[in-house]
């Protein structure tokens, strides 16, 4: 695994560049990402390119032996372009165009903007595509960040109509699929259809879901436009995009098919603060991040581009954008770095090299302070570089548990939550955490992924199930858990003909006859567990493996298939997964609060996210006989131990 950083030569005087490049190498960094926001510097006005500074920057970095990841600058169209083409601005759900003055102010559907992107990407790729120092290209930056996937512009409306015509061919088919007979919503032609915003009350959910599918396809085709150009001019270079945390607004599996590497931007403290976690958890982990947050995304993005993945931006200190921005506990920057290694990363790149004293992110730490002196992140990056060198090649990730997720369920449940505390990604994350607390190794994969060879399969919730997918599940021989609301909808967003779980009835003979959502704080008790938020009434010839105190079934089993008819608490999930792991012959552990484990190749890693010391001997036998490669029995807060298995 290599280390790198994100660097903005255009922010610093030229006299600094040589020293910065030398300093990066001395710190143990070998890669540097540049340029992803530099459009106004590369092209100060239409058609006038200024390559001189970038040529010099690239040469300076290359001379210091650094490998360059070049970003395309399409997340930051310059003012002259917006002024010349105001229709390129995205329009929000209230119908307001977004303005110039920050970033991501473009609509994915605008043909003129797409043409401009093709032009700037071609110009850059012609110039640097075959430069030996430029080893990879990053397309744009964090597609969808700042809520930018959905746009309700005229350009988007026009392309949506074309997309619908391509999908349904005739308007009658669309009216039937959407159920437009309801509330007199029938259309006479595709041209009559608008995006589903500004309606008086909720729009037709089928209309919304198609709009979300369309918007996702727009992101994928926008990216593909850049990829095609880069493939032509930058042969053999990796093409990568930097995805985000807990972000489901477009189909990352579909987009990743066009990439060589899926990268993501890891900000464990910022995300803990901004996500749904309760106050207690936020306080307990405020300087460490949630112990499953980074691992979850490592395992998710490893499943996106055939196993190749990077951390493109790693938090090095306090960020500026969360409600509160504490500093990482000493050791966490090193821990996060080594944890990425334990999950198979090829690169961890810190964001950013040096804190900018100006503009929006002046309060965001870098490896260096604004005056150029080293901040504490730099020390830890050095320590991580030494550990990585000491560990050497570490082998391949194991194939143990498959957690099957998809992006469409998030759109479907956001469109029709049926209970405001139902959050798909939270359910996925809860299941992931329950598996991981048992020390299990997890691959997060799409329903299209080949599940053969896994010892256990978990599907948190998959509302739309194809007959083909049900048949593939029927062919598996390992324990399989299928979560609530699975098979509950058709692809057109109607209730399944045979009632839920629809096509899954071929492996699970049961019918969900009624569902109810429960307000926060309401619980239904079972023995040693409780369910919250969501409860299904089930009719079945199957016996309940687990039931509520009132006798209502919660878990029904048919041979190796189990159906979970409620939103589970952690105790229930722990019991279910331990039972499945036993059945699958997978060893489980019981590490103390805040400690997590991960196995890769012949190495086992333990990470202490707790704010107090722990011992490996608390959850592993015969510690005296372990061959430690890093650390030992004592795990300090933020500590890491690695041993041979
Ligand atoms: C990311 C983004 C970076 C920077 C960073 C700050 O979302 O890609 O450009 O803004 O956050 O934490």
XYZ file of C-alpha atoms and ligand atoms in Angstrom:
657
model
C 0.000 0.000 0.000
C 1.222 3.464 -0.925
C 0.693 6.759 0.875
C -0.016 10.080 -0.743
C -1.611 13.481 -0.275
C -3.833 15.995 -2.003
C -1.894 19.036 -3.108
C -2.871 22.352 -4.629
C 0.236 23.949 -6.170
C -1.959 26.807 -7.420
C -2.518 27.832 -3.768
C 1.163 28.341 -2.975
C 4.068 30.407 -4.283
C 6.215 28.556 -6.772
C 9.239 28.849 -4.521
C 7.498 26.362 -2.208
C 6.862 23.617 -4.741
C 10.300 22.038 -4.749
C 10.489 22.040 -0.963
C 6.957 20.626 -0.638
C 7.739 17.818 -3.071
C 10.953 16.938 -1.240
C 9.182 17.050 2.102
C 6.411 14.709 0.885
C 8.951 12.102 -0.166
C 10.835 12.443 3.095
C 7.573 11.842 4.995
C 7.055 8.527 3.194
C 4.496 9.725 0.630
C 4.883 8.558 -2.951
C 1.676 9.802 -4.633
C 0.135 13.217 -5.019
C -3.301 14.176 -6.331
C -3.529 17.562 -7.994
C -5.661 19.798 -10.145
C -9.250 18.703 -9.475
C -10.405 22.271 -8.841
C -7.972 24.194 -11.034
C -10.086 25.007 -14.106
C -9.879 28.814 -13.721
C -6.086 28.575 -13.528
C -5.769 26.260 -16.506
C -8.209 28.196 -18.655
C -8.599 31.778 -17.375
C -10.917 32.611 -20.270
C -12.615 30.614 -22.978
C -10.036 28.908 -25.165
C -6.982 30.586 -23.544
C -5.059 27.871 -21.782
C -2.260 28.547 -19.331
C -0.258 25.328 -19.130
C 3.008 26.831 -18.033
C 2.361 26.690 -14.279
C 0.945 23.177 -14.457
C 3.806 21.916 -16.633
C 6.197 23.272 -14.006
C 4.240 21.805 -11.093
C 4.037 18.383 -12.742
C 7.760 18.446 -13.540
C 8.640 19.542 -10.003
C 6.619 16.746 -8.410
C 7.911 14.197 -10.921
C 11.518 15.269 -10.321
C 11.027 14.496 -6.637
C 9.968 10.957 -7.606
C 6.281 11.441 -6.851
C 3.553 9.710 -8.851
C 0.749 12.024 -9.894
C -2.991 11.477 -9.860
C -4.474 14.166 -12.071
C -8.018 15.347 -11.384
C -10.315 16.649 -14.097
C -11.582 20.049 -12.902
C -15.232 19.649 -13.854
C -16.588 20.045 -10.305
C -15.646 23.742 -10.463
C -16.719 25.397 -13.724
C -15.277 28.935 -13.778
C -17.324 32.124 -13.708
C -16.815 32.968 -17.364
C -18.357 29.652 -18.313
C -21.372 30.045 -16.030
C -21.943 33.573 -17.344
C -21.780 32.383 -20.927
C -24.068 29.409 -20.252
C -26.366 30.112 -17.265
C -28.632 27.191 -18.225
C -25.892 24.823 -17.042
C -26.667 25.577 -13.392
C -28.510 22.878 -11.493
C -32.022 23.787 -10.320
C -33.165 22.699 -6.855
C -36.491 21.067 -5.975
C -37.976 24.495 -5.241
C -37.167 25.522 -8.805
C -34.282 27.848 -7.874
C -31.107 27.802 -9.950
C -28.020 27.266 -7.820
C -25.467 30.043 -7.978
C -21.800 30.454 -8.703
C -19.530 30.994 -5.673
C -18.666 27.579 -4.300
C -18.495 24.327 -6.284
C -20.559 21.593 -7.984
C -22.837 24.247 -9.493
C -23.718 22.305 -12.616
C -26.492 20.136 -13.940
C -25.392 16.662 -15.098
C -27.929 16.820 -17.938
C -26.910 20.070 -19.615
C -25.614 19.237 -23.110
C -23.606 22.470 -23.353
C -21.861 21.778 -20.055
C -21.146 18.216 -21.094
C -19.513 19.555 -24.263
C -17.384 21.972 -22.206
C -16.317 19.126 -19.920
C -15.356 17.018 -22.911
C -13.298 19.948 -24.194
C -11.337 20.639 -20.984
C -10.778 16.939 -20.285
C -9.530 16.398 -23.834
C -7.171 19.369 -23.552
C -5.707 18.084 -20.283
C -5.514 14.481 -21.419
C -3.786 15.460 -24.677
C -1.164 17.301 -22.677
C -0.568 14.936 -19.750
C -2.164 11.629 -20.787
C 1.143 9.975 -21.618
C 3.281 11.827 -19.116
C 5.163 9.037 -17.323
C 4.664 10.682 -13.919
C 0.876 10.803 -14.287
C -0.162 7.307 -13.241
C -3.885 7.867 -12.752
C -6.778 10.208 -13.459
C -9.566 11.133 -11.095
C -12.818 12.128 -12.811
C -14.447 15.255 -11.364
C -14.700 15.263 -7.546
C -17.247 13.571 -5.281
C -20.193 13.286 -7.625
C -23.316 14.259 -5.733
C -21.611 16.127 -2.869
C -23.666 19.040 -1.508
C -26.866 17.380 -2.683
C -26.205 17.764 -6.390
C -27.403 14.571 -8.064
C -30.979 15.740 -8.551
C -31.560 18.781 -10.708
C -34.955 20.027 -11.913
C -33.640 22.166 -14.756
C -35.117 22.412 -18.248
C -32.156 20.402 -19.500
C -32.900 17.627 -17.012
C -36.622 17.654 -17.889
C -35.831 17.285 -21.589
C -33.485 14.364 -21.050
C -35.878 12.737 -18.576
C -38.584 12.663 -21.267
C -36.154 10.987 -23.671
C -35.145 8.525 -20.957
C -38.795 7.644 -20.312
C -39.522 7.181 -24.012
C -36.518 4.858 -24.232
C -37.737 2.847 -21.271
C -41.477 2.580 -21.943
C -41.681 3.036 -25.753
C -45.385 3.948 -25.581
C -47.161 6.337 -23.218
C -49.839 3.733 -22.387
C -47.163 1.470 -20.992
C -45.940 4.298 -18.759
C -49.450 5.140 -17.550
C -50.047 1.487 -16.706
C -46.679 1.011 -15.000
C -47.080 4.112 -12.843
C -50.782 3.500 -12.099
C -51.676 6.941 -13.440
C -55.370 6.115 -13.453
C -55.105 7.076 -9.771
C -55.967 10.780 -9.217
C -56.387 11.376 -12.997
C -52.641 11.518 -13.510
C -52.677 10.023 -17.027
C -50.444 11.543 -19.703
C -51.093 11.712 -23.438
C -47.418 11.885 -24.465
C -43.915 11.763 -23.028
C -43.538 15.476 -23.790
C -46.255 16.209 -21.242
C -44.259 14.803 -18.326
C -42.356 17.089 -15.938
C -39.863 16.249 -13.213
C -41.668 15.286 -9.991
C -41.077 18.515 -8.023
C -43.377 21.348 -6.918
C -46.471 19.120 -6.841
C -49.167 20.035 -4.289
C -48.808 16.868 -2.244
C -46.600 13.851 -2.785
C -45.990 12.963 -6.420
C -46.591 9.435 -7.722
C -43.839 7.245 -6.201
C -43.263 5.462 -9.524
C -42.628 8.853 -11.127
C -40.167 9.763 -8.362
C -38.367 6.436 -8.522
C -37.957 6.734 -12.286
C -36.610 10.251 -11.801
C -34.068 8.952 -9.319
C -33.081 6.154 -11.706
C -32.778 8.683 -14.513
C -30.680 11.054 -12.367
C -28.369 8.197 -11.414
C -27.968 7.236 -15.068
C -27.083 10.867 -15.811
C -24.195 10.747 -13.325
C -23.006 7.467 -14.822
C -23.106 8.773 -18.405
C -21.482 12.092 -17.377
C -18.609 10.111 -15.904
C -18.427 7.767 -18.889
C -17.981 10.760 -21.198
C -14.780 11.660 -19.344
C -13.633 8.056 -19.071
C -13.871 7.536 -22.846
C -11.646 10.551 -23.479
C -9.126 9.527 -20.816
C -8.941 5.967 -22.141
C -8.087 7.340 -25.580
C -5.390 9.822 -24.483
C -4.053 8.228 -21.286
C -3.587 4.564 -22.157
C -2.736 2.244 -19.306
C -3.483 4.834 -16.627
C -5.890 3.975 -13.830
C -9.156 5.865 -13.903
C -10.672 6.516 -10.524
C -13.397 8.546 -8.884
C -13.536 9.600 -5.242
C -16.875 8.526 -3.736
C -18.211 9.603 -0.341
C -19.398 8.161 2.964
C -23.015 7.035 3.603
C -23.946 8.339 0.178
C -26.561 6.578 -1.922
C -27.915 9.151 -4.389
C -26.589 7.363 -7.477
C -25.702 3.804 -8.367
C -22.033 3.413 -7.431
C -21.945 -0.154 -8.748
C -23.039 1.013 -12.198
C -20.599 3.936 -12.262
C -17.699 1.806 -11.053
C -18.031 -0.516 -14.038
C -16.329 2.253 -16.024
C -13.503 2.728 -13.503
C -10.320 0.817 -12.753
C -10.312 1.782 -9.094
C -13.078 2.890 -6.727
C -11.777 5.495 -4.291
C -13.493 7.148 -1.358
C -12.961 10.080 0.970
C -12.698 9.062 4.617
C -13.571 11.636 7.296
C -14.425 9.495 10.334
C -14.948 12.375 12.797
C -16.972 14.583 10.489
C -19.230 11.681 9.520
C -19.814 10.544 13.094
C -21.032 14.028 13.923
C -23.210 14.446 10.838
C -24.801 10.975 10.705
C -27.784 9.541 12.614
C -25.841 8.237 15.647
C -27.165 9.100 19.102
C -25.506 11.614 21.434
C -23.946 8.942 23.612
C -22.211 7.242 20.697
C -21.151 10.618 19.305
C -19.540 11.585 22.601
C -17.877 8.188 23.114
C -16.252 8.203 19.677
C -15.899 11.916 18.957
C -12.112 11.718 18.617
C -11.947 8.260 17.024
C -14.912 8.067 14.685
C -17.440 5.245 14.767
C -15.449 1.978 14.952
C -17.286 0.559 11.923
C -17.453 3.679 9.763
C -14.189 3.444 7.853
C -14.212 -0.351 7.622
C -17.765 -0.295 6.261
C -16.776 1.946 3.386
C -13.537 0.076 2.747
C -15.555 -3.122 2.338
C -18.201 -1.328 0.291
C -15.835 0.255 -2.209
C -13.693 -2.883 -2.463
C -16.856 -4.464 -3.875
C -17.291 -1.791 -6.541
C -14.405 -2.037 -9.040
C -13.318 -5.673 -8.948
C -11.526 -5.361 -5.654
C -9.314 -2.364 -6.491
C -9.873 0.572 -4.182
C -8.132 3.573 -2.616
C -8.716 6.117 0.110
C -8.366 9.263 -1.986
C -8.806 11.676 0.939
C -7.987 10.734 4.532
C -8.837 13.056 7.405
C -5.522 14.193 8.971
C -6.834 16.377 11.845
C -9.942 18.463 12.602
C -12.186 19.203 9.602
C -14.230 22.365 9.163
C -17.591 21.152 7.905
C -19.270 19.179 10.695
C -21.402 20.705 13.453
C -18.493 20.162 15.865
C -14.945 19.480 14.743
C -12.808 17.828 17.431
C -9.233 16.687 16.905
C -8.485 12.983 16.436
C -7.128 11.141 19.470
C -3.347 10.702 19.200
C -2.792 7.592 17.096
C -6.010 7.731 15.086
C -4.470 8.963 11.838
C -2.082 6.018 11.968
C -4.899 3.650 12.971
C -7.162 4.773 10.097
C -4.259 4.325 7.691
C -3.432 0.799 8.862
C -7.103 -0.143 8.914
C -7.329 0.708 5.219
C -4.371 -1.606 4.658
C -6.128 -4.378 6.586
C -9.043 -4.090 4.185
C -6.855 -4.252 1.087
C -6.377 -0.606 0.029
C -3.711 0.142 -2.578
C -3.359 3.794 -1.544
C -4.204 6.115 1.326
C -3.901 9.773 0.441
C -4.245 12.469 3.092
C -6.391 15.522 2.536
C -4.609 17.877 2.392
C -0.895 18.490 2.332
C -1.046 21.965 3.840
C -3.876 23.847 5.513
C -5.011 26.783 3.354
C -5.078 30.107 5.215
C -7.806 31.462 2.930
C -11.307 30.691 1.621
C -13.888 28.103 2.655
C -11.597 25.430 4.101
C -9.152 27.605 6.065
C -10.179 25.813 9.298
C -9.564 22.327 7.798
C -6.331 20.752 9.041
C -3.679 19.435 6.684
C -0.516 17.454 7.287
C 1.177 20.848 7.480
C -0.137 23.940 9.240
C -0.765 27.118 7.235
C 2.779 28.286 8.029
C 4.313 25.122 6.586
C 5.284 23.515 9.899
C 4.282 19.883 10.503
C 0.970 19.238 12.271
C 0.443 16.043 14.284
C -1.088 14.222 11.284
C 2.332 14.380 9.625
C 3.992 12.554 12.498
C 1.397 9.811 12.316
C 1.641 9.527 8.544
C 5.380 8.942 9.056
C 4.690 6.294 11.682
C 2.176 4.602 9.359
C 4.707 4.635 6.520
C 7.191 2.806 8.765
C 4.550 0.209 9.776
C 3.533 -0.377 6.172
C 7.152 -0.932 5.183
C 7.613 -3.331 8.101
C 4.529 -5.378 7.153
C 5.427 -5.646 3.460
C 3.119 -7.641 1.165
C 0.110 -8.765 3.144
C -1.951 -11.025 0.904
C -5.556 -11.038 -0.239
C -8.831 -10.362 1.590
C -10.747 -13.479 2.667
C -14.160 -14.501 1.255
C -16.319 -15.072 4.336
C -19.542 -13.081 4.644
C -21.313 -11.342 1.753
C -23.508 -8.388 2.676
C -25.676 -7.663 -0.363
C -26.660 -4.049 -0.939
C -27.973 -1.931 -3.743
C -28.620 1.766 -4.302
C -32.159 1.571 -5.611
C -33.589 0.471 -2.230
C -32.363 3.747 -0.735
C -34.256 5.734 -3.394
C -37.348 3.576 -3.037
C -37.485 3.858 0.748
C -36.783 7.602 0.662
C -39.683 7.946 -1.748
C -42.011 5.881 0.430
C -40.545 5.508 3.930
C -43.855 4.500 5.558
C -42.186 5.398 8.858
C -39.848 8.373 9.171
C -37.218 6.436 11.130
C -36.715 3.819 8.379
C -33.318 4.459 6.847
C -31.986 1.846 4.484
C -28.312 2.709 4.877
C -28.693 2.660 8.655
C -30.168 -0.848 8.550
C -27.293 -1.960 6.322
C -24.780 -0.376 8.689
C -26.414 -1.973 11.754
C -26.135 -5.404 10.153
C -22.559 -4.730 9.112
C -21.668 -3.659 12.668
C -23.294 -6.736 14.205
C -21.290 -9.011 11.900
C -18.087 -7.137 12.526
C -18.434 -7.110 16.301
C -18.236 -10.907 16.014
C -14.870 -10.547 14.270
C -16.275 -11.662 10.909
C -14.760 -10.445 7.626
C -17.278 -8.923 5.263
C -17.524 -8.135 1.559
C -20.247 -5.653 0.647
C -21.436 -6.591 -2.831
C -24.207 -5.891 -5.314
C -27.004 -8.369 -6.101
C -25.317 -9.015 -9.477
C -22.121 -10.179 -7.774
C -21.273 -13.892 -7.819
C -22.127 -15.135 -4.323
C -20.653 -18.605 -4.793
C -17.968 -19.406 -2.256
C -19.278 -17.199 0.546
C -19.903 -18.951 3.841
C -22.771 -16.717 4.811
C -24.986 -14.249 2.917
C -26.881 -11.340 4.493
C -29.374 -9.182 2.577
C -30.483 -6.333 4.863
C -33.428 -5.373 2.653
C -34.054 -5.689 -1.072
C -37.518 -4.401 -1.962
C -37.348 -5.237 -5.669
C -36.253 -8.825 -6.243
C -36.014 -10.305 -9.720
C -36.933 -13.930 -10.357
C -33.347 -14.419 -11.475
C -31.946 -13.216 -8.163
C -34.353 -15.441 -6.224
C -33.181 -18.392 -8.341
C -29.525 -17.551 -7.610
C -30.267 -17.499 -3.902
C -31.976 -20.881 -4.235
C -28.729 -22.291 -5.639
C -26.642 -21.251 -2.608
C -25.726 -23.803 0.009
C -24.774 -21.447 2.876
C -26.947 -19.755 5.524
C -28.794 -16.742 4.094
C -30.594 -13.984 6.008
C -33.158 -11.841 4.201
C -34.313 -8.683 5.944
C -37.627 -6.833 6.222
C -39.405 -5.279 3.237
C -37.554 -7.603 0.851
C -39.578 -8.536 -2.204
C -42.208 -5.999 -1.175
C -42.374 -4.100 -4.477
C -42.346 -4.728 -8.189
C -39.838 -2.910 -10.391
C -42.646 -0.441 -11.230
C -43.141 0.377 -7.542
C -46.355 -1.538 -6.912
C -47.070 -4.130 -4.227
C -45.986 -7.613 -5.298
C -48.900 -9.617 -6.803
C -48.579 -12.463 -4.316
C -47.880 -10.057 -1.434
C -44.350 -9.659 -0.080
C -41.801 -11.173 -0.227
C -42.929 -11.733 -3.830
C -40.422 -13.789 -5.845
C -38.669 -14.815 -2.607
C -41.676 -17.014 -1.805
C -39.897 -19.662 -3.893
C -37.418 -20.080 -1.011
C -39.476 -18.660 1.851
C -43.098 -19.850 1.890
C -44.667 -16.918 3.732
C -46.863 -13.871 3.107
C -46.516 -10.482 4.749
C -50.139 -9.506 5.289
C -49.678 -6.163 7.043
C -46.818 -3.869 8.065
C -46.587 -1.263 10.770
C -44.033 1.404 11.578
C -43.349 2.407 15.165
C -42.371 5.798 16.485
C -38.963 6.265 18.148
C -38.965 4.852 21.654
C -41.731 2.309 20.977
C -40.444 -1.254 21.430
C -41.924 -4.718 21.047
C -40.209 -7.149 23.370
C -38.948 -10.642 22.820
C -36.853 -12.757 25.167
C -33.504 -10.930 25.480
C -34.142 -8.552 22.608
C -36.541 -5.948 21.297
C -37.669 -4.798 17.889
C -38.285 -1.169 17.026
C -39.364 0.986 14.083
C -40.867 -1.717 11.852
C -42.889 -4.866 12.349
C -44.490 -7.169 9.792
C -47.422 -9.496 10.287
C -46.590 -12.783 8.643
C -48.663 -15.807 7.652
C -46.704 -18.972 7.031
C -46.551 -22.716 7.400
C -43.017 -22.206 8.770
C -42.310 -22.227 12.473
C -40.965 -19.046 14.006
C -37.330 -19.496 15.037
C -37.618 -16.319 17.127
C -40.866 -14.696 18.263
C -42.013 -11.742 20.364
C -43.320 -12.328 23.880
C -46.827 -12.059 22.426
C -46.023 -14.935 20.089
C -45.731 -12.950 16.850
C -42.971 -14.330 14.627
C -39.856 -12.214 14.077
C -37.535 -14.715 12.421
C -38.831 -17.493 10.198
C -36.566 -20.187 8.837
C -36.841 -22.556 5.938
C -33.743 -24.748 5.937
C -30.777 -22.420 5.345
C -32.953 -19.355 4.542
C -34.153 -17.004 7.245
C -36.566 -14.108 6.950
C -36.447 -11.275 9.463
C -39.825 -9.571 9.806
C -38.840 -6.539 11.895
C -36.213 -3.854 12.541
C -33.881 -5.702 14.935
C -31.896 -4.420 17.893
C -28.216 -5.249 18.343
C -28.844 -8.187 20.678
C -31.163 -9.851 18.208
C -28.765 -9.329 15.318
C -25.866 -10.659 17.393
C -27.813 -13.837 18.216
C -28.941 -14.425 14.651
C -25.485 -13.891 13.165
C -23.707 -15.966 15.779
C -26.093 -18.827 15.023
C -25.554 -18.498 11.278
C -21.760 -18.303 11.704
C -21.792 -21.480 13.815
C -23.806 -23.206 11.116
C -21.346 -21.974 8.489
C -18.320 -23.079 10.496
C -17.000 -19.521 10.855
C -15.191 -18.729 14.110
C -16.603 -15.786 16.063
C -15.017 -13.586 18.721
C -16.232 -11.299 21.409
C -13.833 -8.350 21.488
C -14.426 -5.711 24.186
C -16.371 -2.541 23.475
C -14.625 -0.378 20.880
C -12.220 -3.065 19.631
C -12.505 -4.445 16.110
C -10.643 -7.178 14.236
C -9.862 -7.831 10.628
C -8.035 -10.677 8.883
C -6.203 -10.345 5.564
C -3.799 -12.869 4.082
C -2.071 -14.443 7.061
C -2.360 -11.377 9.273
C -4.914 -10.463 11.899
C -5.297 -6.822 12.888
C -6.924 -5.469 16.056
C -7.883 -1.785 16.364
C -8.770 -0.027 19.587
C -11.396 2.665 19.006
C -12.159 2.860 22.733
C -10.866 5.780 24.791
C -9.224 3.420 27.299
C -6.619 0.671 26.988
C -7.689 -2.864 26.055
C -5.882 -6.189 25.836
C -5.800 -8.673 22.975
C -5.926 -11.386 25.658
C -9.473 -10.210 26.488
C -10.724 -11.890 23.299
C -7.928 -14.120 21.937
C -6.546 -17.198 23.719
C -2.849 -17.938 24.308
C -1.636 -14.436 23.534
C 1.865 -15.341 24.774
C 2.224 -17.573 21.761
C 1.116 -14.999 19.165
C 3.735 -13.772 16.707
C 3.054 -10.036 16.838
C 4.238 -8.046 13.831
C 3.033 -4.729 15.249
C 2.215 -3.921 18.880
C 1.485 -6.563 21.488
C -1.111 -7.598 24.029
C -1.756 -4.057 25.256
C -3.887 -1.928 22.946
C -3.705 1.734 23.892
C -6.541 4.022 22.807
C -5.978 4.459 19.077
C -3.654 1.458 19.232
C -3.138 -1.261 16.637
C -1.836 -4.801 16.999
C -1.034 -7.144 14.135
C -0.141 -10.805 14.455
C 0.301 -13.868 12.268
C -2.527 -16.393 12.137
C -14.208 16.448 0.495
C -13.798 17.129 -0.794
C -12.539 17.925 -0.629
C -12.601 18.741 0.626
C -12.817 17.831 1.796
C -12.824 18.539 3.117
O -15.580 16.241 0.512
O -13.609 16.186 -1.817
O -12.367 18.768 -1.746
O -13.618 19.676 0.516
O -14.043 17.190 1.644
O -13.002 17.646 4.184
